[in-house]
Coordinates of C-alpha atoms in Angstrom, one line a residue:
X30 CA 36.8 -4.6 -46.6
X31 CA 36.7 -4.1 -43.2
X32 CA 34.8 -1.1 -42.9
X33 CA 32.4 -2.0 -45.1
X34 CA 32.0 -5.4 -42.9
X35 CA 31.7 -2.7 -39.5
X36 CA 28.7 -1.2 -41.3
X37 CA 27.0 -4.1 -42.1
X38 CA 27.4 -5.6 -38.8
X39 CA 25.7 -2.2 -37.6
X40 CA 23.1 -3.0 -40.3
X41 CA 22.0 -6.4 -38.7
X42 CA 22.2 -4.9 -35.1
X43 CA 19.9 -1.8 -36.3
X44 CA 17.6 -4.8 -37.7
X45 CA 18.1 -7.0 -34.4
X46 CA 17.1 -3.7 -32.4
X47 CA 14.2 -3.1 -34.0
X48 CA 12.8 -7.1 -34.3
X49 CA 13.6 -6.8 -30.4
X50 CA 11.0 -3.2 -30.3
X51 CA 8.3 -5.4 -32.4
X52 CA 8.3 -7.8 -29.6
X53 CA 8.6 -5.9 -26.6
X54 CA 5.3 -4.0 -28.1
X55 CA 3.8 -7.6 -28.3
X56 CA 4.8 -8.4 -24.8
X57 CA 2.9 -5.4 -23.7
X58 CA -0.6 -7.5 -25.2
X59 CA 0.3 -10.9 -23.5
X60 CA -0.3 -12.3 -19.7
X61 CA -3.5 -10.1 -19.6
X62 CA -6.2 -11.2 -17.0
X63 CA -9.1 -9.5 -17.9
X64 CA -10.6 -7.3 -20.2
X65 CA -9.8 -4.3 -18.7
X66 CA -6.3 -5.3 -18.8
X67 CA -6.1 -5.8 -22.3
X68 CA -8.0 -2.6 -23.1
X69 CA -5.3 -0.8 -20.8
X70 CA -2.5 -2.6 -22.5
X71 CA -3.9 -1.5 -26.0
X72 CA -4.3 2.1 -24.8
X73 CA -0.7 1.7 -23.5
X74 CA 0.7 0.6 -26.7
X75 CA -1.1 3.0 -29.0
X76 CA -0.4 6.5 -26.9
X77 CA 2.7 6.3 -25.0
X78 CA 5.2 2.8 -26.6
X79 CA 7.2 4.0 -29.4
X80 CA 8.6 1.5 -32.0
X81 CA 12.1 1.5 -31.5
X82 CA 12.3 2.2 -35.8
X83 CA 11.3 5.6 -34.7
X84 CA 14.2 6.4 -32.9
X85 CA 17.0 4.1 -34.5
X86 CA 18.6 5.6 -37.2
X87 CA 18.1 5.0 -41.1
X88 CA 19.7 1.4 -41.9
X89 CA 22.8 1.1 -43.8
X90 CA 21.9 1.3 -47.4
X91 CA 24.7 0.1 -49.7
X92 CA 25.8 2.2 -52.6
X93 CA 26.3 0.5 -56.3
X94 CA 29.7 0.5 -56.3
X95 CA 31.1 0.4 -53.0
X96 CA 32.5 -2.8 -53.0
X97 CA 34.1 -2.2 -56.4
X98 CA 35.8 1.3 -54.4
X99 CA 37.0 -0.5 -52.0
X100 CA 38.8 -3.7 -53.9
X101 CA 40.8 -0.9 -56.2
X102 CA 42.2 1.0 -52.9
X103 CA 44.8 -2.6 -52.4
X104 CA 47.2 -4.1 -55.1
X105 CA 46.4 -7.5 -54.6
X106 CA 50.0 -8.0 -57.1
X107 CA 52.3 -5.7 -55.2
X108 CA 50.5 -6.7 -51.4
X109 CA 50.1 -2.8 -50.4
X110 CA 47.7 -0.2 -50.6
X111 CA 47.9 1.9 -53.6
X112 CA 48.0 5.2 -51.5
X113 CA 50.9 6.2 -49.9
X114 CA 49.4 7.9 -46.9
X115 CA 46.9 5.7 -46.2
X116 CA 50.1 2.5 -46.7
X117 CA 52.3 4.0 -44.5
X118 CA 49.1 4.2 -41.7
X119 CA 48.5 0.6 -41.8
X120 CA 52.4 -0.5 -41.4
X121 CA 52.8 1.8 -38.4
X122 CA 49.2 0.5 -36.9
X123 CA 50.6 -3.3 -37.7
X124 CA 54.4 -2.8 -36.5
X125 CA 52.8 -1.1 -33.2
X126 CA 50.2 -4.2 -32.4
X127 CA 53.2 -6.7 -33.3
X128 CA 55.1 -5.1 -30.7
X129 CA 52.5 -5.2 -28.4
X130 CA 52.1 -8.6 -29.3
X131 CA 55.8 -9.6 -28.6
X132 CA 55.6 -7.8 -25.0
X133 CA 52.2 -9.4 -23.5
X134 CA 53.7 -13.0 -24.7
X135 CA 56.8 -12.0 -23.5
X136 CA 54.9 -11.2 -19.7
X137 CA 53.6 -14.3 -20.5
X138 CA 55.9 -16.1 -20.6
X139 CA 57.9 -14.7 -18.0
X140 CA 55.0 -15.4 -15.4
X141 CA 54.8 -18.9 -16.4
X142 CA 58.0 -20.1 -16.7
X143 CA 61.1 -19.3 -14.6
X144 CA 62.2 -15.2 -14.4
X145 CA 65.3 -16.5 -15.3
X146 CA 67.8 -18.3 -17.7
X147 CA 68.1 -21.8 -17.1
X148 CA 71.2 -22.5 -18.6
X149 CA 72.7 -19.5 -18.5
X150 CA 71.4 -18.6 -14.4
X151 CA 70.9 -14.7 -16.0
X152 CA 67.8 -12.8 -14.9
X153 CA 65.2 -11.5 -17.4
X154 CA 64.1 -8.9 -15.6
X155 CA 67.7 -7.6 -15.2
X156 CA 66.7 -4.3 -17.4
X157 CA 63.4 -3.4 -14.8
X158 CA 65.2 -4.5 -11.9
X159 CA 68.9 -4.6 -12.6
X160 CA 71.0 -5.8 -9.5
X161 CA 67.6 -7.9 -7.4
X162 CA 66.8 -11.6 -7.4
X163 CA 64.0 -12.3 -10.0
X164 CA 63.0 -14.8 -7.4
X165 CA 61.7 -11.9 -4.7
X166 CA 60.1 -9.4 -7.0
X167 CA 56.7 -9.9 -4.5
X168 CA 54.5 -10.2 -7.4
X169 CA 52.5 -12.8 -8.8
X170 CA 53.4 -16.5 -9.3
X171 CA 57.1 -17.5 -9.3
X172 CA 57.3 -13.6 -8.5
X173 CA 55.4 -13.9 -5.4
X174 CA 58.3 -14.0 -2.9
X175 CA 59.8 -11.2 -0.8
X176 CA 63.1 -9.7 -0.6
X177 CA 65.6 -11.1 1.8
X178 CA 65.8 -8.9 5.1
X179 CA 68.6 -8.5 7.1
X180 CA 66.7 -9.9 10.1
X181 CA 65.8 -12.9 8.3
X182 CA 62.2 -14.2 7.8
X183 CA 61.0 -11.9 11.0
X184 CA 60.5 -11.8 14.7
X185 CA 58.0 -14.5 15.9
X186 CA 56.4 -14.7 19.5
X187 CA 58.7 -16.8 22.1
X188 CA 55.6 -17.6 24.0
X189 CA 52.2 -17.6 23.9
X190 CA 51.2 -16.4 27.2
X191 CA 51.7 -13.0 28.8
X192 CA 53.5 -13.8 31.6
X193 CA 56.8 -15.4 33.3
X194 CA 55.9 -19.4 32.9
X195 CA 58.2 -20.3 36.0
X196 CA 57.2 -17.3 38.3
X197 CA 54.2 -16.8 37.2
X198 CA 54.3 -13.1 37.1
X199 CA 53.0 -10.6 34.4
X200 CA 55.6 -9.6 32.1
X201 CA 55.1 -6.1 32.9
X202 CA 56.7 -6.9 36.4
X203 CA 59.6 -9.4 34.7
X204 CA 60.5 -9.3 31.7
X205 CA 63.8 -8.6 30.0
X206 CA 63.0 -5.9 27.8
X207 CA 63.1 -2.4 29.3
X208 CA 59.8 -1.3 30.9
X209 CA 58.7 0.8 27.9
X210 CA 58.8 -1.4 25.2
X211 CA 57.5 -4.8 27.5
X212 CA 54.8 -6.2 25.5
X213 CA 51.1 -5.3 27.6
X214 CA 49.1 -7.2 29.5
X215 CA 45.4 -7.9 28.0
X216 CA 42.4 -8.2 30.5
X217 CA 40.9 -11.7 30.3
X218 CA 37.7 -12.8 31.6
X219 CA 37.7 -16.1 33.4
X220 CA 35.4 -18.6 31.6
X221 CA 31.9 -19.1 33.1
X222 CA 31.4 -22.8 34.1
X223 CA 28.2 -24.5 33.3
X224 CA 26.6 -27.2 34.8
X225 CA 23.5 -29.5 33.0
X226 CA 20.1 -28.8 33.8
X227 CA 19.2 -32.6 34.6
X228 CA 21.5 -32.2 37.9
X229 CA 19.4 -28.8 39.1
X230 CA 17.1 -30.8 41.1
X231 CA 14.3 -28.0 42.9
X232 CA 13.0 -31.4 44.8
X233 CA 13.3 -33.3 47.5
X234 CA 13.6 -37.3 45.8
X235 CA 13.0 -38.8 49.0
X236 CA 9.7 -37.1 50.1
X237 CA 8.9 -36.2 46.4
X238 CA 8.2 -32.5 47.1
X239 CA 9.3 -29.1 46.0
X240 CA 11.8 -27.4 47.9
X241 CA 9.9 -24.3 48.2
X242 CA 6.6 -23.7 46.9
X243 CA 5.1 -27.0 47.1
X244 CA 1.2 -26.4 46.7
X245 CA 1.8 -23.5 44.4
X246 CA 4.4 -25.3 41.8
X247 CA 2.1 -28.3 41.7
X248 CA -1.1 -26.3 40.6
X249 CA 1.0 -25.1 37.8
X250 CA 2.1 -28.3 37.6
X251 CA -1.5 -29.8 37.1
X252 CA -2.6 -26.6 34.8
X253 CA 0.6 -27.6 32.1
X254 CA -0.9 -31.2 31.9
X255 CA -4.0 -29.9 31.1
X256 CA -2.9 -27.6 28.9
X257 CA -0.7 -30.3 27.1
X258 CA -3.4 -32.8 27.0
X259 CA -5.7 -30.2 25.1
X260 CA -3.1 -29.6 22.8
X261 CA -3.0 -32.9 21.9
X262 CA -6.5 -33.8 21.8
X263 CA -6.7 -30.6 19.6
X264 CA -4.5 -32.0 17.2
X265 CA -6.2 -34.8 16.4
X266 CA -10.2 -33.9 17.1
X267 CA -10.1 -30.1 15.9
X268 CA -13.4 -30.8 13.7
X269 CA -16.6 -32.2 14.8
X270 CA -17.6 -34.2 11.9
X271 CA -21.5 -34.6 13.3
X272 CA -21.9 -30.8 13.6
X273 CA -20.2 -30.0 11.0
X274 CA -18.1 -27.3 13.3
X275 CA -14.6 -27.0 14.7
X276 CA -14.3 -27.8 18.4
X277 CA -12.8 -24.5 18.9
X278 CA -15.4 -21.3 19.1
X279 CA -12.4 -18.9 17.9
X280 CA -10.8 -21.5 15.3
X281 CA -14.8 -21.4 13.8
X282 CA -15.2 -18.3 13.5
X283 CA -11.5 -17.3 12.0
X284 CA -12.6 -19.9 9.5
X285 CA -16.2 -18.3 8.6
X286 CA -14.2 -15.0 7.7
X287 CA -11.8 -16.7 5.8
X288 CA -14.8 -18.1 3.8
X289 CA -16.6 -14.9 3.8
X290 CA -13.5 -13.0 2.7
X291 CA -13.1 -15.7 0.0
X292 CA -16.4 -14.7 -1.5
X293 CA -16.0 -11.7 -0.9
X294 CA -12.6 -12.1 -3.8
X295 CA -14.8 -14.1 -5.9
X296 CA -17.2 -11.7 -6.4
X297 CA -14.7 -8.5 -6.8
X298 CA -12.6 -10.9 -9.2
X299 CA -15.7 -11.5 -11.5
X300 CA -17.1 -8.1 -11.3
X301 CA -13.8 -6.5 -12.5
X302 CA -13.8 -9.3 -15.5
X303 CA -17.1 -7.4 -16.5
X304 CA -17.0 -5.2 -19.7
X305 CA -17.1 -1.1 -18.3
X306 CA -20.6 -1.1 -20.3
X307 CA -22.1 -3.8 -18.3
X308 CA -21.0 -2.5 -14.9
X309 CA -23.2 1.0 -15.0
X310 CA -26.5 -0.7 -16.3
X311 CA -29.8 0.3 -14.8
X312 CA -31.0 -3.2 -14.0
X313 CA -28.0 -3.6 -11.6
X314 CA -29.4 -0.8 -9.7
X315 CA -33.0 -2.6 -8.8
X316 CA -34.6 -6.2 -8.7
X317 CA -36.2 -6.5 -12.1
X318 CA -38.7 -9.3 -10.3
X319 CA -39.1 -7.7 -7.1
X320 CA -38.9 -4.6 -8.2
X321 CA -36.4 -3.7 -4.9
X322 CA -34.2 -0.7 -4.7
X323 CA -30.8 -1.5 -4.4
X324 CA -29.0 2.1 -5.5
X325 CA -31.3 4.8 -5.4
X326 CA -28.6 7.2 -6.1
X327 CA -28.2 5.4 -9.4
X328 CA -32.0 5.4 -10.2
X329 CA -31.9 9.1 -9.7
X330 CA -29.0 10.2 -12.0
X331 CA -30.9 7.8 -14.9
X332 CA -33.9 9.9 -14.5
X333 CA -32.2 12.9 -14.7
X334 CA -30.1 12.3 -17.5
X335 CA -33.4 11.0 -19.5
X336 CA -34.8 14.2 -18.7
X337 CA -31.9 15.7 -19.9
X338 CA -31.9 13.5 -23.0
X339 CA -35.7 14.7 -23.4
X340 CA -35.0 18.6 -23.2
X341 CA -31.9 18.0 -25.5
X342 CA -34.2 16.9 -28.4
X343 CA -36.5 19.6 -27.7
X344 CA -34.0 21.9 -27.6
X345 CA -32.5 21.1 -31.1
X346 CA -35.6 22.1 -33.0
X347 CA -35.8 25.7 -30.8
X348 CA -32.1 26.1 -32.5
X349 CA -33.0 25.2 -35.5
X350 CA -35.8 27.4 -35.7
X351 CA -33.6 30.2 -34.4
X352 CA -30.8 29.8 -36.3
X353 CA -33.5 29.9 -39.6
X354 CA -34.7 32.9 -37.9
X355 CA -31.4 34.5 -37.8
X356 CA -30.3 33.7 -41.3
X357 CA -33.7 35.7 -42.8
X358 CA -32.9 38.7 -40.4
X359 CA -28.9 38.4 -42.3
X360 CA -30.4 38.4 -45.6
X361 CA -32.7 41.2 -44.9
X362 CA -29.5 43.2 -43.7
X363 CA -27.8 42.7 -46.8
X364 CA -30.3 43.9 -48.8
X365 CA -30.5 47.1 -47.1
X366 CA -27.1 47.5 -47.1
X367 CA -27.1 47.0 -50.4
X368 CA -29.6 49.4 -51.3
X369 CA -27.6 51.9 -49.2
X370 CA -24.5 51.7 -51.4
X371 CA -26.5 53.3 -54.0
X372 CA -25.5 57.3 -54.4
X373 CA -28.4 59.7 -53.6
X374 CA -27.5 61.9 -56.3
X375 CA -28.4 59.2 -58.6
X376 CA -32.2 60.3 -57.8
X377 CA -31.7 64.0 -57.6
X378 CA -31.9 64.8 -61.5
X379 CA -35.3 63.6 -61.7
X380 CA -36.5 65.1 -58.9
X381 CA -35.2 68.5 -59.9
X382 CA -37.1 68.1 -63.8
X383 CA -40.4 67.7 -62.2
X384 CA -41.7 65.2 -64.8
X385 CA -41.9 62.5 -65.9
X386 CA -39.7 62.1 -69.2
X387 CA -42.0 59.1 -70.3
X388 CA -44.9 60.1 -69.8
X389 CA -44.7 63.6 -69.4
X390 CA -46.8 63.7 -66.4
X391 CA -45.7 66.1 -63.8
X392 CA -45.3 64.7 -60.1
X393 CA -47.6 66.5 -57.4
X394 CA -50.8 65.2 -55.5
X395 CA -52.8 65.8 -58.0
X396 CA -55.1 63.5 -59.7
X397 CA -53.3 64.2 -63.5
X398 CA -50.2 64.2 -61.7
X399 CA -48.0 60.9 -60.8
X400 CA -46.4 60.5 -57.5
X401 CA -42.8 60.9 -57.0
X402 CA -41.5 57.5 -54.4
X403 CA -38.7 59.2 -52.3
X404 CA -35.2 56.9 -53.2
X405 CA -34.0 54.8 -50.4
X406 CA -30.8 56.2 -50.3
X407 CA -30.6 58.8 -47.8
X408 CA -29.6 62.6 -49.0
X409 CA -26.2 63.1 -47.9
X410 CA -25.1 65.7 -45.3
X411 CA -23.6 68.9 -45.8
X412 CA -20.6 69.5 -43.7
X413 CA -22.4 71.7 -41.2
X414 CA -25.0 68.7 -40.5
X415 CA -21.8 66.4 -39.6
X416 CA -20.6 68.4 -37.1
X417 CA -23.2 69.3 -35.5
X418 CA -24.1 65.1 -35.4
X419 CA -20.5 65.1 -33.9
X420 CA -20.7 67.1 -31.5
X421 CA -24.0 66.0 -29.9
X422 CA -22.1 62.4 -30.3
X423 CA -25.2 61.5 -32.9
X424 CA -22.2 59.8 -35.2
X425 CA -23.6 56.6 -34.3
X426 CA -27.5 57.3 -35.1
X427 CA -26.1 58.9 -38.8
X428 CA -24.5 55.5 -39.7
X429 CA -27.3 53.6 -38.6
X430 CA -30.0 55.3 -39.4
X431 CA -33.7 53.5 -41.0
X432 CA -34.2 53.4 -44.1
X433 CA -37.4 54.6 -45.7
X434 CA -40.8 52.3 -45.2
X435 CA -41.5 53.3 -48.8
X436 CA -38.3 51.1 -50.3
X437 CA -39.4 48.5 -47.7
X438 CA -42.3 47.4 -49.3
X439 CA -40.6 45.4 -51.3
X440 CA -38.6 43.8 -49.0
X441 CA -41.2 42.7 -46.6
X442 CA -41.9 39.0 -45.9
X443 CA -43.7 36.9 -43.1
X444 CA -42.9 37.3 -39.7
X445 CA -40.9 35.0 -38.3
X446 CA -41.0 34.5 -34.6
X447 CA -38.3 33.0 -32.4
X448 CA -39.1 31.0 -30.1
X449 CA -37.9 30.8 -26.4
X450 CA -36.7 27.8 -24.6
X451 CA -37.2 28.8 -21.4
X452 CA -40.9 28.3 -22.5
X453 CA -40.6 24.8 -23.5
X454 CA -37.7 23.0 -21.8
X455 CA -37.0 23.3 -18.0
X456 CA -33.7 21.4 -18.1
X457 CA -30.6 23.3 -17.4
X458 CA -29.1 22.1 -20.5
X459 CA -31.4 24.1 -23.0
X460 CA -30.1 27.4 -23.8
X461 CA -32.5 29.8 -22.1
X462 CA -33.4 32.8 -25.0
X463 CA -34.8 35.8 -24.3
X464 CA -35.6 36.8 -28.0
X465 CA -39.1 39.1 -27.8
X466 CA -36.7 41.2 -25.4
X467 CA -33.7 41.9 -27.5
X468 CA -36.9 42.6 -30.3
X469 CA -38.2 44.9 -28.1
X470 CA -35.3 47.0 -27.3
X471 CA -34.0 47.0 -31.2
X472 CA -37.7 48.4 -32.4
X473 CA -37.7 51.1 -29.5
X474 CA -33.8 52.2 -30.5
X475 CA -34.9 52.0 -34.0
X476 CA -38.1 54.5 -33.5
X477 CA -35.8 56.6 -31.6
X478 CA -32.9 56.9 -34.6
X479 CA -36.0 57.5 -37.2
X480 CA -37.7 60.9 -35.0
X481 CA -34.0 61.9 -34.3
X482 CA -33.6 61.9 -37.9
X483 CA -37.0 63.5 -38.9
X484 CA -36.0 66.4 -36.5
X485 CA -33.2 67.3 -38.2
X486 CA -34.1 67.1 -41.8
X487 CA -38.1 68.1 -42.3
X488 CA -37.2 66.9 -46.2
X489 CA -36.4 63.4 -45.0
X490 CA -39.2 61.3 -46.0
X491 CA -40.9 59.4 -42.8
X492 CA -38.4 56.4 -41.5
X493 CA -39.5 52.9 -40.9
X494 CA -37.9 50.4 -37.9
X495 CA -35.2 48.5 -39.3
X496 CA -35.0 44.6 -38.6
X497 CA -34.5 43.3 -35.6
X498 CA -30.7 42.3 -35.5
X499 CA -30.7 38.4 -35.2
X500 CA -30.1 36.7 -31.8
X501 CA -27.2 34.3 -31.3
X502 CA -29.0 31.3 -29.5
X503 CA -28.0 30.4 -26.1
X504 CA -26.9 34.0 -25.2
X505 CA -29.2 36.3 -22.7
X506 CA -28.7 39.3 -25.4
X507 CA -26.7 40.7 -28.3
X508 CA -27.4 40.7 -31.5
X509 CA -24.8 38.4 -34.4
X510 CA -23.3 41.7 -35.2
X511 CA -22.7 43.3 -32.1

């Protein structure tokens, strides 16, 4: 029973601990000022207090059937515990506190009452201290005293000056001791003797003059009246109630900068009880009636950031438009890369028959004869071709090589141009495209891959400029996929 009554006792104190981290997070809320201190407090409180659950362990949860465990581990009929281990435990722990019992009322008593046997005069303490008076232990209470000394109770001083009271010499010179173990002679220092101040007289009472330094004492004399008087008078008539000002020039002005100071508090107390939003507004910056400037710095950054503010919406249809831009020149990549999976042998077998199989029409330039489209996939290279590509480092051009303008036609939309901010928006915000250059520079490597190709295979048909790639916005170049 008693365990389970330590765990829930630690139960209640878990629950006490965390009632007490509820309240100290409340505390953190109360005895705020201003705003601001309540908005620190709350930020406080939500980022850096943790609830002291969070770091108190899980509460004692009791288990159907722990009181009924515990009741069957004691015979309540035979008044012990029914195992024998855990029995013979509990009579050693009791036998072991009962002793210790016995012995501290046993000290007890001994320190209260007498150490000894009143009736039989036989010590207690006779098997600690065999043989020694109980009496003169020197410890505490009746045990306080000493033990007896064969010199008695000690040597005490004969006199209690240092010399010889009849011949008044030291006892260094006479005394009866021998001369290294007389007692020494301690310096003294004769007593100074005062005298009042009201019998120092620096007058003469008959002619009512200063000894010395007649003239010059009573100037100073005259000069301490004065100085009293003012004192007084100062007391009594520091404020001028007609004027409205304090007699004193220095005391008036100490008091106008106390008053000025005071303002000074008022104001700084009520701006700091001002919201953060109202403190940065643009009308605290200038007089909205007179129109005057009071923070020109502040005037300036509100321009600038409605400039900014400007060029940012301008800005977000230029990225729009781009991104749409970039997302046709994707799709139009994907089709030609689909179109480029396709074998070229799948195209050979009709050009090697000549005819059409349909029609029967032959393919030639003639006017009976149909025209044979060259296939979009490109013929593929012998192994001669590739090494010679790879060693003039022409690797590169093979795998992106144009595709046929023929197979394009198809493919072809309208134009789409991309525009450039640095065109529109002069803020330093707007992402400053150069589009029609990266254009530029993709159509002239493009024309340069198709002649490259067209001189090395004369059966090629002629190759078209691939798309431009697409331009990631707010980068001076490169294309999505480089």
């Amino acid at each position: 029973h008693s365990h389970i009554f330590v765990q829930l006792h630690t139960g209640a104190e878990g629950c006490t601990s965390s009632c007490t981290g509820h309240t100290s997070i409340a505390m953190l809320t109360m005895h705020a000022e201003t705003w601001g201190d309540q908005i620190r407090a709350y930020e406080r409180e939500k980022r850096y207090v943790v609830d002291a659950g969070f770091v108190s362990g899980q509460p004692l949860r009791l288990q159907p059937g722990m009181f009924q465990a515990q009741e069957r581990t004691f015979d309540p009929v035979l008044g012990r515990y029914r195992d024998g281990k855990l029995e013979s435990q509990q009579r050693c722990a009791e036998e072991r506190e009962r002793v210790a019992h016995l012995n501290r009322a046993k000290d007890i008593q001994i320190l209260r009452e007498q150490p000894f046997n009143i009736l039989s005069q036989e010590s207690k303490l006779d098997k600690l201290a065999p043989g020694k008076d109980p009496m003169r232990l020197g410890g505490h209470g009746t045990l306080g005293e000493k033990e007896r000394t064969k010199e008695g109770k000690g040597n005490f001083p004969d006199t209690a000056v240092d010399y010889n009271i009849l011949s008044n010499l030291p006892f260094k010179d006479q005394h009866w001791a021998t001369k290294e173990r007389r007692p020494r002679m301690k310096e003294k220092s004769p007593r100074i003797r005062k005298r009042p101040a009201f019998l120092c007289k620096d007058f003469d009472i008959v002619t009512n003059r200063y000894l010395d330094n007649h003239s010059e004492k009573l100037r100073q004399e005259k000069r301490v009246n004065l100085l009293e008087a003012t004192e007084k008078h100062m007391k009594s008539n520091a404020f001028d109630p007609l004027v409205g000002k304090f007699v004193d020039p220095v005391v008036e002005e100490r008091v106008k900068s106390i008053d000025d100071a005071r303002e000074v508090e008022i104001t700084m107390r009520g701006d700091a009880k001002v919201p953060p939003s109202y403190k940065g507004r643009e009308t605290a910056a200038y007089g909205i009636v007179s129109h005057e400037t009071y923070d020109r710095d502040m005037l300036r950054l509100y321009d600038t950031l409605e400039k900014e503010r400007t060029g940012r919406f301008k800005n977000r249809y230029i990225v729009d438009h781009n991104f749409h831009a970039q997302d046709i020149k994707g799709d139009h990549i994907n089709e030609l890369r689909q179109l480029n999976r396709v074998a070229p042998e799948r195209y050979e077998e009709q050009r090697r028959r000549g005819y059409d199989i349909i029609d029967g029409k032959g393919y030639g330039p003639g006017a009976k004869e149909k025209i044979l489209h060259e296939a979009f996939p490109k013929p593929r290279l012998t192994p001669w071709e590739k090494a010679t590509l790879s060693a003039q480092g022409g690797h590169e051009r093979f795998m992106e090589s144009p595709s046929p303008s023929r197979s394009l036609g198809s493919l072809k939309s309208p134009e789409v141009k991309t525009l450039r901010p640095s065109q529109i928006v002069t803020s330093s915000s707007a992402p400053q495209l150069d589009v029609a250059s990266v254009r530029s520079r993709a159509s002239r490597a493009s024309s340069q891959r198709s002649q490259g190709s067209r001189s090395q295979r004369s059966a090629a048909p002629p190759a078209a400029a691939a798309p431009a790639a697409p331009v990631v916005p707010g980068a001076a170049s490169g294309s999505a996929y480089s």
